[in-house]
XYZ file of C-alpha atoms in Angstrom:
786
model
C -11.222 -41.730 -2.038
C -12.991 -42.039 1.306
C -11.665 -38.679 2.473
C -12.764 -37.101 -0.817
C -16.278 -38.461 -0.455
C -16.342 -37.282 3.149
C -15.410 -33.803 2.025
C -17.976 -33.909 -0.787
C -20.580 -34.863 1.791
C -19.635 -31.839 3.907
C -20.022 -29.624 0.847
C -23.461 -31.105 0.295
C -24.282 -30.058 3.851
C -23.104 -26.549 2.940
C -25.398 -26.665 -0.078
C -28.280 -27.807 2.059
C -27.782 -24.850 4.355
C -27.748 -22.401 1.478
C -30.828 -23.928 -0.139
C -32.721 -24.275 3.080
C -32.083 -20.648 3.820
C -33.099 -19.529 0.337
C -36.469 -21.233 0.793
C -36.983 -19.872 4.316
C -38.583 -16.617 5.332
C -35.273 -14.828 5.985
C -34.776 -11.888 3.650
C -32.088 -12.168 0.969
C -31.086 -8.635 1.899
C -29.602 -10.109 5.097
C -27.052 -11.943 3.007
C -23.474 -10.739 2.983
C -20.330 -12.049 1.387
C -18.186 -14.413 3.439
C -14.915 -16.094 2.535
C -14.955 -19.756 3.503
C -11.768 -21.718 4.084
C -11.943 -25.500 3.930
C -9.361 -28.149 4.676
C -7.271 -29.057 1.657
C -8.080 -32.579 0.472
C -7.960 -34.303 -2.878
C -11.095 -33.584 -4.876
C -12.928 -36.472 -6.587
C -11.486 -37.018 -10.056
C -14.884 -36.700 -11.765
C -14.695 -32.918 -11.271
C -12.168 -31.062 -13.470
C -11.951 -28.023 -11.166
C -12.759 -27.028 -7.614
C -15.448 -24.681 -8.955
C -17.187 -27.633 -10.659
C -16.868 -29.496 -7.388
C -18.532 -26.817 -5.290
C -21.228 -26.085 -7.850
C -21.973 -29.751 -8.526
C -22.396 -30.416 -4.834
C -24.799 -27.479 -4.651
C -26.702 -28.549 -7.752
C -27.210 -32.157 -6.738
C -29.270 -31.098 -3.739
C -31.527 -28.564 -5.462
C -35.015 -29.703 -6.307
C -35.568 -27.673 -9.468
C -33.702 -25.921 -12.225
C -34.879 -22.561 -10.969
C -33.529 -23.374 -7.541
C -30.206 -24.402 -9.097
C -29.935 -21.040 -10.803
C -30.818 -19.268 -7.581
C -28.199 -21.259 -5.721
C -25.435 -20.356 -8.182
C -26.416 -16.693 -8.218
C -26.616 -16.358 -4.461
C -23.898 -18.708 -3.296
C -20.507 -19.314 -4.915
C -18.737 -16.104 -5.984
C -15.107 -17.208 -6.352
C -13.178 -20.387 -5.625
C -9.546 -20.321 -4.478
C -6.868 -22.976 -4.968
C -3.377 -21.439 -4.693
C -2.878 -18.904 -1.887
C -6.041 -20.056 -0.113
C -8.274 -23.127 -0.257
C -12.000 -22.499 -0.323
C -14.576 -20.192 -1.817
C -16.525 -16.988 -1.260
C -20.297 -17.025 -1.000
C -23.299 -14.848 -0.228
C -24.651 -16.074 3.113
C -26.943 -15.000 5.890
C -25.444 -14.715 9.394
C -27.147 -17.948 10.461
C -25.820 -19.811 7.412
C -22.329 -18.507 8.104
C -22.584 -19.683 11.696
C -23.758 -23.164 10.663
C -21.016 -23.415 8.054
C -18.365 -22.597 10.618
C -19.501 -25.538 12.753
C -18.867 -28.089 10.002
C -15.804 -30.302 10.571
C -14.076 -29.550 7.255
C -14.594 -25.783 7.461
C -11.629 -23.953 9.004
C -12.982 -20.406 8.921
C -15.845 -18.234 7.707
C -14.492 -14.709 7.286
C -16.669 -11.632 6.716
C -15.668 -9.606 3.672
C -14.101 -6.174 4.023
C -14.223 -3.373 1.475
C -10.857 -1.731 0.766
C -9.944 1.446 -1.068
C -7.038 2.642 -3.193
C -4.562 4.848 -1.363
C -4.111 7.478 -3.753
C 9.364 11.613 -13.008
C 12.030 12.415 -11.261
C 11.895 9.542 -8.808
C 14.387 7.178 -10.561
C 16.973 9.972 -10.582
C 16.186 10.966 -6.990
C 16.641 7.326 -5.949
C 20.024 7.178 -7.661
C 18.992 4.779 -10.449
C 21.151 5.868 -13.380
C 20.993 4.476 -16.905
C 24.567 5.455 -17.750
C 27.665 3.524 -16.780
C 28.422 -0.173 -16.767
C 27.477 -0.945 -13.166
C 24.552 -0.329 -10.879
C 21.253 -1.961 -10.109
C 19.558 -1.159 -13.446
C 22.434 -2.631 -15.476
C 23.101 -5.594 -13.213
C 19.442 -6.631 -13.329
C 19.046 -5.936 -17.082
C 16.386 -3.456 -15.948
C 14.351 -6.410 -14.604
C 13.615 -7.825 -18.080
C 12.569 -11.368 -17.113
C 10.687 -10.488 -13.948
C 6.901 -10.112 -13.784
C 5.204 -7.557 -11.532
C 1.529 -8.191 -10.796
C -0.376 -4.988 -10.011
C -3.639 -5.486 -8.099
C -5.520 -2.240 -8.652
C -8.063 -0.490 -10.937
C -6.769 -1.931 -14.225
C -4.608 -0.373 -16.922
C -4.699 1.808 -20.058
C -2.561 -0.419 -22.286
C -2.015 2.034 -25.155
C 0.144 4.386 -23.094
C 3.760 4.689 -24.257
C 4.866 3.608 -20.777
C 3.634 0.112 -21.668
C 5.181 -0.300 -25.134
C 7.171 -3.476 -25.787
C 9.837 -2.045 -28.081
C 13.110 -4.022 -27.901
C 11.773 -6.446 -25.300
C 12.484 -10.130 -25.720
C 9.836 -12.859 -25.825
C 7.444 -13.369 -22.944
C 9.237 -15.374 -20.201
C 8.668 -19.106 -20.734
C 7.522 -19.569 -17.128
C 4.494 -17.295 -17.690
C 1.119 -19.059 -17.447
C -1.147 -16.007 -17.363
C -3.753 -14.773 -19.825
C -4.974 -11.577 -21.410
C -8.714 -11.667 -20.708
C -10.731 -9.702 -23.225
C -13.610 -7.473 -22.141
C -15.337 -4.170 -22.790
C -12.996 -1.960 -24.883
C -10.179 -4.392 -24.161
C -9.467 -6.948 -26.903
C -7.007 -9.734 -26.158
C -4.567 -7.951 -28.482
C -4.264 -5.190 -25.842
C -1.460 -7.211 -24.278
C 2.050 -7.334 -25.692
C 5.538 -8.347 -24.587
C 5.413 -5.633 -21.869
C 1.847 -6.081 -20.579
C 1.812 -9.871 -20.651
C -1.293 -10.521 -18.562
C -4.585 -8.815 -17.735
C -7.522 -10.069 -15.712
C -10.492 -8.518 -13.929
C -12.477 -9.654 -10.903
C -15.892 -8.140 -10.239
C -18.081 -10.977 -8.939
C -17.563 -9.969 -5.309
C -18.264 -6.320 -6.112
C -21.437 -7.189 -8.020
C -22.575 -9.685 -5.396
C -22.862 -6.805 -2.931
C -23.776 -3.917 -5.242
C -25.703 -5.544 -8.062
C -24.691 -5.470 -11.713
C -22.286 -2.655 -12.497
C -23.382 0.364 -14.506
C -21.467 -0.244 -17.710
C -21.936 3.345 -18.843
C -19.571 4.460 -16.069
C -17.482 1.303 -15.519
C -15.757 -1.083 -17.889
C -16.232 -4.835 -17.455
C -12.673 -5.509 -18.503
C -9.088 -4.908 -17.373
C -9.247 -1.387 -18.867
C -8.782 1.375 -16.296
C -11.622 3.900 -16.016
C -10.201 5.456 -12.826
C -6.501 6.145 -13.459
C -5.033 4.807 -10.229
C -3.969 1.421 -11.643
C -2.389 2.901 -14.781
C -0.440 5.324 -12.599
C 0.854 2.688 -10.149
C 1.745 0.197 -12.914
C 3.875 2.763 -14.744
C 5.645 3.752 -11.492
C 6.652 0.130 -10.963
C 7.677 -0.741 -14.499
C 6.964 2.049 -17.009
C 9.241 2.301 -20.057
C 11.325 5.409 -20.762
C 9.112 8.095 -22.307
C 10.338 11.504 -23.505
C 9.029 14.134 -23.381
C 6.746 13.649 -20.399
C 4.850 16.224 -18.328
C 1.481 17.068 -16.843
C -0.028 20.331 -18.136
C 3.511 21.642 -18.613
C 4.754 20.638 -15.144
C 7.574 18.158 -14.349
C 8.944 18.133 -17.901
C 11.501 15.448 -18.597
C 11.838 11.701 -19.013
C 9.250 9.463 -17.356
C 10.387 5.988 -16.300
C 9.355 3.317 -13.869
C 11.654 1.602 -11.412
C 12.108 -1.545 -13.533
C 11.633 -0.298 -17.103
C 12.039 -3.710 -18.752
C 10.097 -5.778 -16.224
C 6.906 -7.361 -17.504
C 3.523 -6.307 -16.150
C 0.363 -8.236 -15.345
C -2.684 -6.301 -14.191
C -5.409 -7.659 -11.931
C -8.367 -5.284 -11.770
C -10.223 -5.588 -8.458
C -11.213 -1.992 -7.642
C -14.468 -0.534 -8.872
C -16.581 2.552 -8.186
C -17.675 1.332 -4.749
C -14.263 0.022 -3.671
C -12.161 -3.148 -3.746
C -13.846 -6.226 -2.282
C -11.922 -8.881 -0.358
C -13.382 -11.811 -2.300
C -12.109 -10.254 -5.544
C -8.714 -9.282 -4.043
C -8.168 -12.848 -2.833
C -9.104 -14.173 -6.289
C -6.496 -11.816 -7.787
C -3.792 -13.073 -5.401
C -4.795 -16.640 -6.279
C -4.553 -15.977 -10.020
C -1.340 -13.948 -9.816
C 0.549 -16.739 -8.031
C -0.780 -19.359 -10.464
C 0.174 -17.112 -13.407
C 3.788 -16.890 -12.247
C 4.339 -13.309 -11.067
C 7.536 -12.551 -9.119
C 6.260 -9.437 -7.332
C 2.780 -8.328 -6.272
C 2.131 -4.611 -5.842
C -0.954 -3.684 -3.827
C -1.796 0.000 -3.321
C -5.023 -0.835 -1.493
C -5.872 -0.848 2.198
C -8.532 -0.917 4.883
C -8.911 -1.366 8.603
C -6.452 -3.512 10.561
C -7.895 -6.770 11.880
C -6.277 -9.989 13.192
C -4.484 -11.797 10.382
C -6.963 -14.705 10.386
C -9.716 -12.216 9.447
C -7.578 -10.318 6.933
C -7.894 -11.573 3.358
C -4.966 -9.460 2.185
C -2.741 -10.922 4.915
C -3.814 -14.452 4.006
C -3.407 -13.923 0.260
C -0.020 -12.300 0.833
C 1.143 -15.210 3.021
C 0.250 -17.682 0.291
C 2.130 -15.539 -2.219
C 5.222 -15.182 -0.003
C 5.119 -18.931 0.678
C 5.332 -19.402 -3.103
C 8.358 -17.082 -3.289
C 6.504 -13.956 -4.428
C 7.516 -10.589 -2.958
C 4.478 -8.594 -1.797
C 4.634 -4.833 -1.248
C 1.649 -2.850 0.009
C 0.897 0.770 0.780
C 1.018 1.777 4.443
C -2.116 3.912 4.097
C -2.887 7.618 4.011
C -4.174 7.925 7.588
C -1.295 10.119 8.833
C -0.166 12.143 10.627
C -1.842 10.343 13.547
C -0.243 7.355 15.260
C -1.450 3.739 14.994
C -2.718 4.446 11.475
C -0.480 2.081 9.482
C -2.257 -0.685 7.527
C -1.139 -3.862 5.713
C 1.025 -4.696 8.728
C 1.630 -8.456 8.385
C 5.364 -9.225 8.704
C 5.402 -11.149 5.396
C 4.285 -7.964 3.583
C 6.685 -5.089 2.864
C 4.794 -2.023 4.080
C 5.658 1.253 2.354
C 5.160 4.811 3.593
C 5.581 7.978 1.547
C 8.178 10.727 1.382
C 8.749 13.809 -0.724
C 11.321 14.312 -3.468
C 13.541 17.293 -4.207
C 10.992 18.638 -6.705
C 8.082 20.960 -6.008
C 5.414 22.983 -7.800
C 5.186 26.321 -5.942
C 2.055 28.436 -6.348
C 2.100 31.247 -3.805
C -0.750 33.342 -2.452
C -0.118 37.095 -2.366
C -2.431 38.912 0.056
C -3.566 42.512 -0.120
C -1.513 43.318 2.994
C 1.679 42.437 1.127
C 2.194 39.018 2.748
C 3.180 36.078 0.511
C 1.971 32.632 1.624
C 3.700 29.548 0.125
C 1.483 26.983 -1.614
C 1.641 24.264 -4.276
C -0.354 23.484 -7.416
C -0.143 21.901 -10.852
C -2.934 23.995 -12.357
C -2.213 24.298 -16.075
C -5.010 26.395 -17.558
C -5.392 30.144 -18.094
C -3.968 31.954 -15.075
C -5.174 34.977 -13.188
C -4.380 38.372 -14.700
C -0.798 39.253 -13.712
C -0.606 42.109 -11.231
C -4.354 42.147 -10.551
C -5.644 41.592 -7.000
C -8.982 39.821 -6.672
C -11.634 40.037 -3.916
C -10.998 37.276 -1.346
C -13.539 35.561 0.900
C -13.718 32.573 3.258
C -16.249 29.986 2.106
C -17.435 29.453 5.694
C -18.875 32.979 5.609
C -20.929 32.654 2.399
C -23.384 29.788 2.889
C -26.485 29.043 4.902
C -24.687 26.136 6.595
C -21.275 27.457 7.632
C -19.783 23.978 8.003
C -20.798 22.738 4.531
C -19.809 25.993 2.866
C -16.426 26.080 4.656
C -15.666 22.743 2.970
C -17.021 23.949 -0.385
C -19.404 21.015 -0.642
C -21.709 20.712 -3.652
C -24.495 23.321 -3.523
C -23.169 25.011 -0.376
C -21.924 28.301 -1.905
C -24.022 31.351 -2.797
C -23.073 32.382 -6.370
C -24.091 35.994 -5.691
C -21.405 36.244 -3.004
C -18.765 34.106 -4.727
C -18.869 35.485 -8.277
C -15.577 37.029 -9.386
C -13.748 36.208 -6.145
C -10.974 33.949 -4.917
C -12.479 31.569 -2.334
C -10.693 30.030 0.676
C -11.963 26.446 1.229
C -11.094 24.007 4.022
C -9.921 20.444 3.294
C -12.187 17.547 4.198
C -15.180 15.381 3.097
C -15.096 15.888 -0.706
C -12.022 15.650 -2.896
C -9.649 18.574 -3.224
C -10.333 18.916 -6.949
C -14.117 18.698 -6.411
C -13.963 21.773 -4.171
C -12.481 23.722 -7.068
C -15.304 22.567 -9.305
C -17.852 23.804 -6.734
C -16.138 27.212 -6.597
C -15.968 27.380 -10.397
C -19.670 26.522 -10.785
C -20.501 29.288 -8.311
C -18.607 31.858 -10.385
C -15.385 32.010 -8.377
C -12.197 32.874 -10.276
C -9.796 30.992 -8.014
C -9.468 28.866 -4.890
C -7.096 28.624 -1.942
C -7.352 25.191 -0.328
C -6.317 25.251 3.332
C -5.336 22.295 5.473
C -7.192 21.863 8.741
C -5.345 21.123 11.988
C -5.478 17.348 11.494
C -3.737 17.696 8.103
C -0.831 19.663 9.550
C 1.480 21.452 7.153
C 1.753 18.749 4.490
C 0.956 19.961 0.977
C -0.177 18.023 -2.091
C -0.231 19.570 -5.576
C -3.394 18.922 -7.620
C -4.453 19.419 -11.237
C -7.261 21.830 -10.379
C -9.976 22.869 -12.836
C -9.519 26.577 -11.997
C -6.580 28.646 -10.726
C -6.009 27.160 -7.263
C -3.300 26.369 -4.730
C -2.962 24.420 -1.481
C -1.604 25.919 1.759
C -0.839 24.505 5.208
C -2.977 24.724 8.341
C -1.102 27.676 9.865
C -1.235 29.541 6.536
C -4.984 28.919 6.389
C -5.330 30.449 9.855
C -3.328 33.481 8.754
C -5.482 34.009 5.667
C -8.721 33.705 7.688
C -7.382 36.233 10.201
C -6.499 38.601 7.358
C -9.994 38.260 5.865
C -11.653 38.981 9.237
C -9.445 41.955 10.132
C -9.717 43.494 6.656
C -13.487 43.217 6.697
C -13.640 44.978 10.067
C -11.377 47.779 8.833
C -13.642 48.358 5.807
C -10.686 47.551 3.520
C -11.929 44.581 1.473
C -9.532 41.590 1.551
C -7.814 40.807 -1.747
C -5.407 38.200 -3.060
C -3.937 36.629 -6.158
C -2.170 33.297 -6.905
C 1.259 33.275 -8.537
C 2.124 29.998 -10.307
C 5.879 29.357 -10.444
C 6.062 26.108 -12.434
C 8.485 23.299 -11.520
C 11.256 23.803 -8.963
C 14.121 21.293 -8.621
C 16.778 20.856 -5.941
C 14.331 21.500 -3.103
C 15.796 21.256 0.396
C 15.151 19.511 2.686
C 14.288 16.267 0.936
C 13.133 13.674 1.513
C 10.533 14.672 4.107
C 8.026 12.172 5.531
C 4.660 13.015 3.941
C 2.052 14.338 6.332
C -0.548 11.844 5.074
C 1.778 8.834 5.324
C 0.386 6.395 7.914
C 2.445 5.852 11.071
C 3.151 3.226 13.676
C 3.066 1.713 16.160
C 1.822 -1.472 14.522
C -1.741 -1.902 15.867
C -1.782 -5.688 15.399
C 1.825 -6.741 16.113
C 3.619 -4.070 18.175
C 6.778 -6.238 18.128
C 7.083 -5.645 14.358
C 7.993 -2.097 13.373
C 5.783 -0.775 10.554
C 6.011 0.839 8.062
C 9.140 -0.971 6.898
C 10.474 1.808 4.664
C 9.371 4.952 2.889
C 9.703 5.762 -0.829
C 8.742 8.683 -3.068
C 4.988 9.244 -2.804
C 4.371 12.990 -3.159
C 3.673 14.666 -6.520
C 4.669 11.645 -8.611
C 4.453 11.867 -12.407
C 3.208 8.676 -14.081
C 0.967 7.414 -16.904
C -2.735 8.313 -17.021
C -5.756 7.040 -19.010
C -7.135 8.872 -21.991
C -10.747 9.156 -20.829
C -10.119 10.573 -17.358
C -9.322 14.230 -16.724
C -6.219 14.906 -14.610
C -8.347 16.167 -11.707
C -10.267 12.869 -11.688
C -13.673 14.583 -11.703
C -16.180 13.783 -14.435
C -16.617 17.350 -15.668
C -12.866 17.703 -16.384
C -12.518 17.249 -20.157
C -8.765 17.919 -20.255
C -6.649 15.021 -21.456
C -3.038 14.236 -20.580
C -0.758 11.211 -21.061
C 0.729 11.656 -17.592
C -0.621 12.867 -14.282
C 0.840 13.938 -10.946
C -0.586 12.151 -7.898
C 0.371 11.699 -4.245
C -0.221 8.907 -1.750
C 1.327 5.813 -0.246
C -0.312 4.261 -3.342
C 2.479 5.925 -5.322
C 5.230 4.922 -2.859
C 4.341 1.215 -2.892
C 5.025 0.553 -6.616
C 8.426 2.232 -6.294
C 9.355 -0.579 -3.900
C 7.626 -3.198 -6.087
C 9.793 -2.176 -9.036
C 12.934 -2.099 -6.914
C 12.135 -5.586 -5.611
C 11.921 -6.825 -9.199
C 15.358 -5.324 -9.952
C 16.825 -6.948 -6.831
C 15.241 -10.304 -7.661
C 16.656 -10.103 -11.192
C 20.133 -9.293 -9.836
C 19.881 -11.968 -7.106
C 17.560 -14.753 -8.338
C 18.235 -16.873 -5.248
C 17.021 -14.232 -2.776
C 13.759 -14.883 -0.945
C 11.094 -12.173 -0.497
C 12.357 -11.706 3.079
C 15.957 -11.307 1.883
C 14.878 -8.641 -0.623
C 12.979 -6.746 2.071
C 15.975 -7.056 4.408
C 18.278 -5.568 1.766
C 15.935 -2.609 1.292
C 15.543 -2.049 5.042
C 19.134 -2.421 6.272
C 20.519 -0.071 3.596
C 17.803 2.597 3.948
C 18.828 6.088 5.035
C 17.336 8.477 7.596
C 19.118 11.757 6.765
C 17.955 14.302 4.188
C 19.905 16.262 1.577
C 21.025 18.708 4.294
C 22.681 15.861 6.209
C 20.141 16.032 9.051
C 17.433 13.644 10.269
C 14.473 13.642 7.883
C 11.669 15.996 8.877
C 8.012 15.199 9.451
C 6.037 17.326 6.991
C 3.057 17.625 9.344
C 5.027 19.366 12.106
C 8.303 20.536 10.577
C 10.141 18.667 13.347
C 12.441 15.666 13.059
C 10.663 12.455 12.139
C 11.130 9.101 13.864
C 11.127 5.371 13.179
C 7.365 5.302 13.751
C 7.046 7.506 10.654
C 9.754 6.120 8.368
C 10.489 2.616 9.719
C 14.024 1.702 8.705
C 14.253 4.807 6.514
C 14.060 5.859 2.884
C 14.968 3.193 0.309
C 18.440 3.394 -1.275
C 18.332 1.017 -4.285
C 22.009 0.991 -5.231
C 23.093 0.094 -1.700
C 20.307 -2.524 -1.459
C 21.917 -4.385 -4.334
C 24.927 -5.150 -2.131
C 23.726 -5.174 1.501
C 26.479 -7.440 2.874
C 24.198 -9.365 5.228
C 20.500 -10.226 5.107
C 17.947 -11.323 7.693
C 16.145 -14.224 6.017
C 12.768 -15.656 7.115
C 10.995 -18.899 6.163
C 7.290 -19.674 6.261
C 7.868 -21.773 9.354
C 9.512 -18.803 11.089
C 6.287 -16.877 10.473
C 4.332 -19.756 12.013
C 6.522 -19.558 15.139
C 5.853 -15.803 15.211
C 2.091 -16.415 15.086
C 2.413 -18.999 17.863
C 4.246 -16.484 20.019
C 1.632 -13.846 19.151
C -0.938 -16.093 20.906
C -2.786 -17.099 17.770
C -4.511 -20.477 18.139
C -3.387 -23.412 16.015
C -6.669 -23.127 14.089
C -6.090 -19.402 13.490
C -2.587 -20.190 12.245
C -3.868 -22.873 9.888
C -6.380 -20.365 8.484
C -3.587 -17.869 7.761
C -0.888 -20.253 6.541
C -2.724 -23.411 5.362
C -0.190 -25.319 7.484
C -0.630 -27.311 10.678
C 1.154 -25.605 13.556
C 2.906 -27.148 16.523
C 3.467 -24.237 18.885
C 5.290 -26.138 21.618
C 8.736 -25.557 20.109
C 7.989 -21.938 19.253
C 6.968 -21.079 22.808
C 10.274 -22.457 24.104
C 12.161 -20.315 21.578
C 10.945 -17.071 23.070
C 8.554 -14.324 22.032
C 7.061 -12.686 18.922
C 9.961 -10.210 18.739
C 12.284 -13.121 17.954
C 11.024 -13.326 14.396
C 14.196 -12.812 12.330
C 13.073 -9.327 11.242
C 15.585 -6.642 10.176
C 14.175 -4.212 12.758
C 13.826 -4.811 16.504
C 10.967 -3.556 18.683
C 10.642 -4.124 22.441
C 7.424 -3.274 24.292
C 7.596 -3.118 28.096
C 4.471 -3.027 30.246
C 5.631 -1.339 33.464
C 3.131 -2.835 35.961
C 5.014 -1.256 38.869
C 8.333 -2.844 37.897
C 11.475 -0.739 38.195
C 13.767 -2.752 35.903
C 12.711 -4.694 32.824
C 14.620 -6.653 30.210
C 14.148 -8.700 27.075
C 16.321 -10.295 24.439
C 16.280 -10.779 20.673
C 17.885 -13.626 18.748
C 18.824 -12.833 15.162
C 20.454 -14.775 12.315
C 22.276 -13.021 9.475
C 23.277 -14.574 6.167
C 26.435 -13.424 4.390
C 25.588 -12.295 0.828
C 28.724 -10.159 0.479
C 32.299 -11.370 0.358
C 33.855 -14.557 1.768
C 36.230 -14.127 4.713
C 34.374 -11.071 6.006
C 34.505 -9.811 9.585
C 31.625 -7.663 10.840
C 31.808 -5.659 14.048
C 28.818 -4.185 15.812
C 28.119 -0.586 16.805
C 25.247 -0.058 19.218
C 23.366 3.215 19.609
C 21.014 2.400 22.491
C 17.670 4.174 22.882
C 18.022 6.763 25.671
C 17.491 5.325 29.123
C 18.326 1.754 28.077
C 21.300 -0.578 28.265
C 21.805 -2.642 25.099
C 24.394 -5.390 24.705
C 25.113 -7.563 21.663
C 26.818 -10.967 21.889
C 29.045 -11.724 20.148
C 30.199 -8.269 19.082
C 32.087 -9.688 16.104
C 30.870 -12.034 13.353
C 33.479 -13.896 11.274
C 32.190 -15.293 7.970
C 34.312 -17.779 6.020
C 32.024 -18.129 2.995
C 29.125 -16.596 1.148
C 25.795 -18.040 2.290
C 27.079 -18.762 5.790
C 24.636 -17.966 8.633
C 25.664 -16.706 12.071
C 23.572 -15.855 15.130
C 23.778 -13.042 17.647
C 21.823 -12.065 20.733
C 20.664 -8.576 21.681
C 19.772 -7.891 25.315
C 17.804 -4.770 26.176
C 17.438 -3.495 29.739
C 15.169 -0.557 30.570
C 14.319 1.438 33.675
C 10.718 2.379 34.394
C 9.611 5.923 33.596
C 7.046 8.111 35.310
C 4.052 7.805 32.996
C 0.372 8.517 33.469
C -2.045 5.592 33.192
C -2.600 4.536 29.591
C 0.313 6.561 28.223
C 3.502 5.399 26.548
C 6.991 6.585 25.702
C 8.891 5.589 22.557
C 12.662 5.833 22.136
C 14.767 4.554 19.268
C 18.357 3.606 18.570
C 20.126 1.245 16.209
C 22.398 -1.760 15.813
C 24.880 -1.540 12.938
C 27.093 -4.362 11.679
C 29.978 -3.230 9.470
C 32.893 -4.897 7.698
C 34.322 -1.578 6.499
C 32.503 -1.775 3.141
C 28.926 -2.475 4.183
C 26.777 -1.012 6.925
C 23.894 -3.274 7.918
C 21.590 -1.123 10.022
C 18.666 -2.248 12.156
C 16.484 0.246 14.032
C 15.867 -0.655 17.679
C 12.677 0.724 19.222
C 11.815 0.559 22.918
C 8.279 1.420 24.020
C 7.439 1.864 27.708
C 3.717 1.529 28.440
C 1.875 2.344 31.661
C -1.263 0.193 31.777
C -4.575 1.612 32.938
């Protein structure tokens, strides 16, 4: 009881700080949201919940009822009890600083704002519904597993979320269906078994939401959350298509898995205090998998609410998958990089939606589109102009920004617009408003050659950067020759059997890992380009407010779409192997992933057309059927992650903030370095510092999940310029569940590099018993310091 009273006293000090500040001359506009972590201690029994505890401690020190109200409004936003212990509050910088000095306060973390990272995929992944074996059958399609989707909410009436032929809600489920605007509690069923929304953090920063444009409920007014939820666990729906494209059967990865939605993303973004509250609720509710297609900037893990929430979830046995981000094709762009999160990049499928540009000079330029309205007149060529030539401000008009185009010059023409600033679909709306009959949307150099098909509001297509250059050159030369440039767009519908596939999407974020270079990220890639999935009824397929078209399904691209593929697959694997940890599931997906396309060659990078590398695809593209029977897995416990943080030079206080566990780093330091985390991939980083020869070692432990009496032999493909040895080179397993260790030694010779530059080479280590191939990428980076 003494410790409880001591803690209550410290909370009273917190209250005093908040109240003192609210009565001081400092402006309330200086206040920002902070997430406060406090040491976990037993709360006094007179308070039924932690929220009552915090609020009561605040209230007891206020001198008037009006001040009490002010305190509640300006201070406590959320309280956290499961993946994190503490609360979020609106504080001034000085209050935050004073709070951090209190003995029971572990950390005061500034809030970040995150953003979403915007149905042939089951077939492309090899998930077949026929036959008596396979991952779908073995897992009963994931029927007793619950996937929590942290996103923009859900449109529950879609056929993808029907509960036909599903059994009762799993008895372990503790979640709720929270009613709200246009979302009665009856919106849930045996498929959508939970729905919550979190907006206090959003409103704390932005003021009360505009309920004419947003819904204070789990209902999705954006579309992103409905789309991602149906990718993870949508039921079989036939027929399915978007505006006539991609006709066929729509299905999620785990069609019988249950869904719980946690709405945290609003018009201005997704706020950390709300995201952490969603993690907290999801774990308490009893989800098995958390799918998070949201990201932001990379910061140290002790300042990263997603990393902390995900650690708490993983510690509770919940698999967490997150999108890698859409910052590609540049390097060091990958987000959600904590090693306890499965980080998913995006690849293409063998399906495309060609919409070619035919120029007046006879040239045909390949493009893509899912425009489904009235087309251009067949055989007619239309006047063509470059938007950068038709506005007062060439830069704004080149991007087709709102109000930048001159209708007198645009009317009746096809307009070439550059990508950037506003959304791709919004550019088409600008052209349409100005009287244009069509649009060609050209990538700029930073986009490379990667193409994304959009549901445009007028006849439009997207072309690569080099094609954009060619069209601009044609426009300029034709104008000079007094032969007006012309063009038309030819829409070719849906094309299947595209080769090569998969290809790493141009937008898919790439490594190296900016926070932990010893951990290769992304982990895997999955389908994320032109994905058909469910869509809300009140949002047009282009996502812009003026689009009054309605469709049950929509086609979107992004690592946001790749992530729920892996979330659904994780649910299937967990259903087939209930004893597997989140790390074991990730290991199975990584060590069975493939790196060759349907031509039998290394997957290409869409942005360049050249071969891609481990920095783009991690371990490779997921292969669900092989992941069901990986042979060996690399397992990781929470305490292994603590050793990793110790060896990453995090302080014991930092580690306690991330893990809620006291850390003794003395043993970890003796064990080696951060690269010795038992991860399925291996990454060595050598700082040359004038050395000629450098070496390091990795210790790994594999667990036999295949057959008893198995013998695995190693095959090493060393990165060029390195010597790699593995000891022992043979692993003899007597039983299932047995663990054996091996050591990998890597020796490298210095390269001639300019100051500040680096060189990355990759190879692999493969263990095989004749039936299984357990593959780990091995990456060696040579860095020349400044």
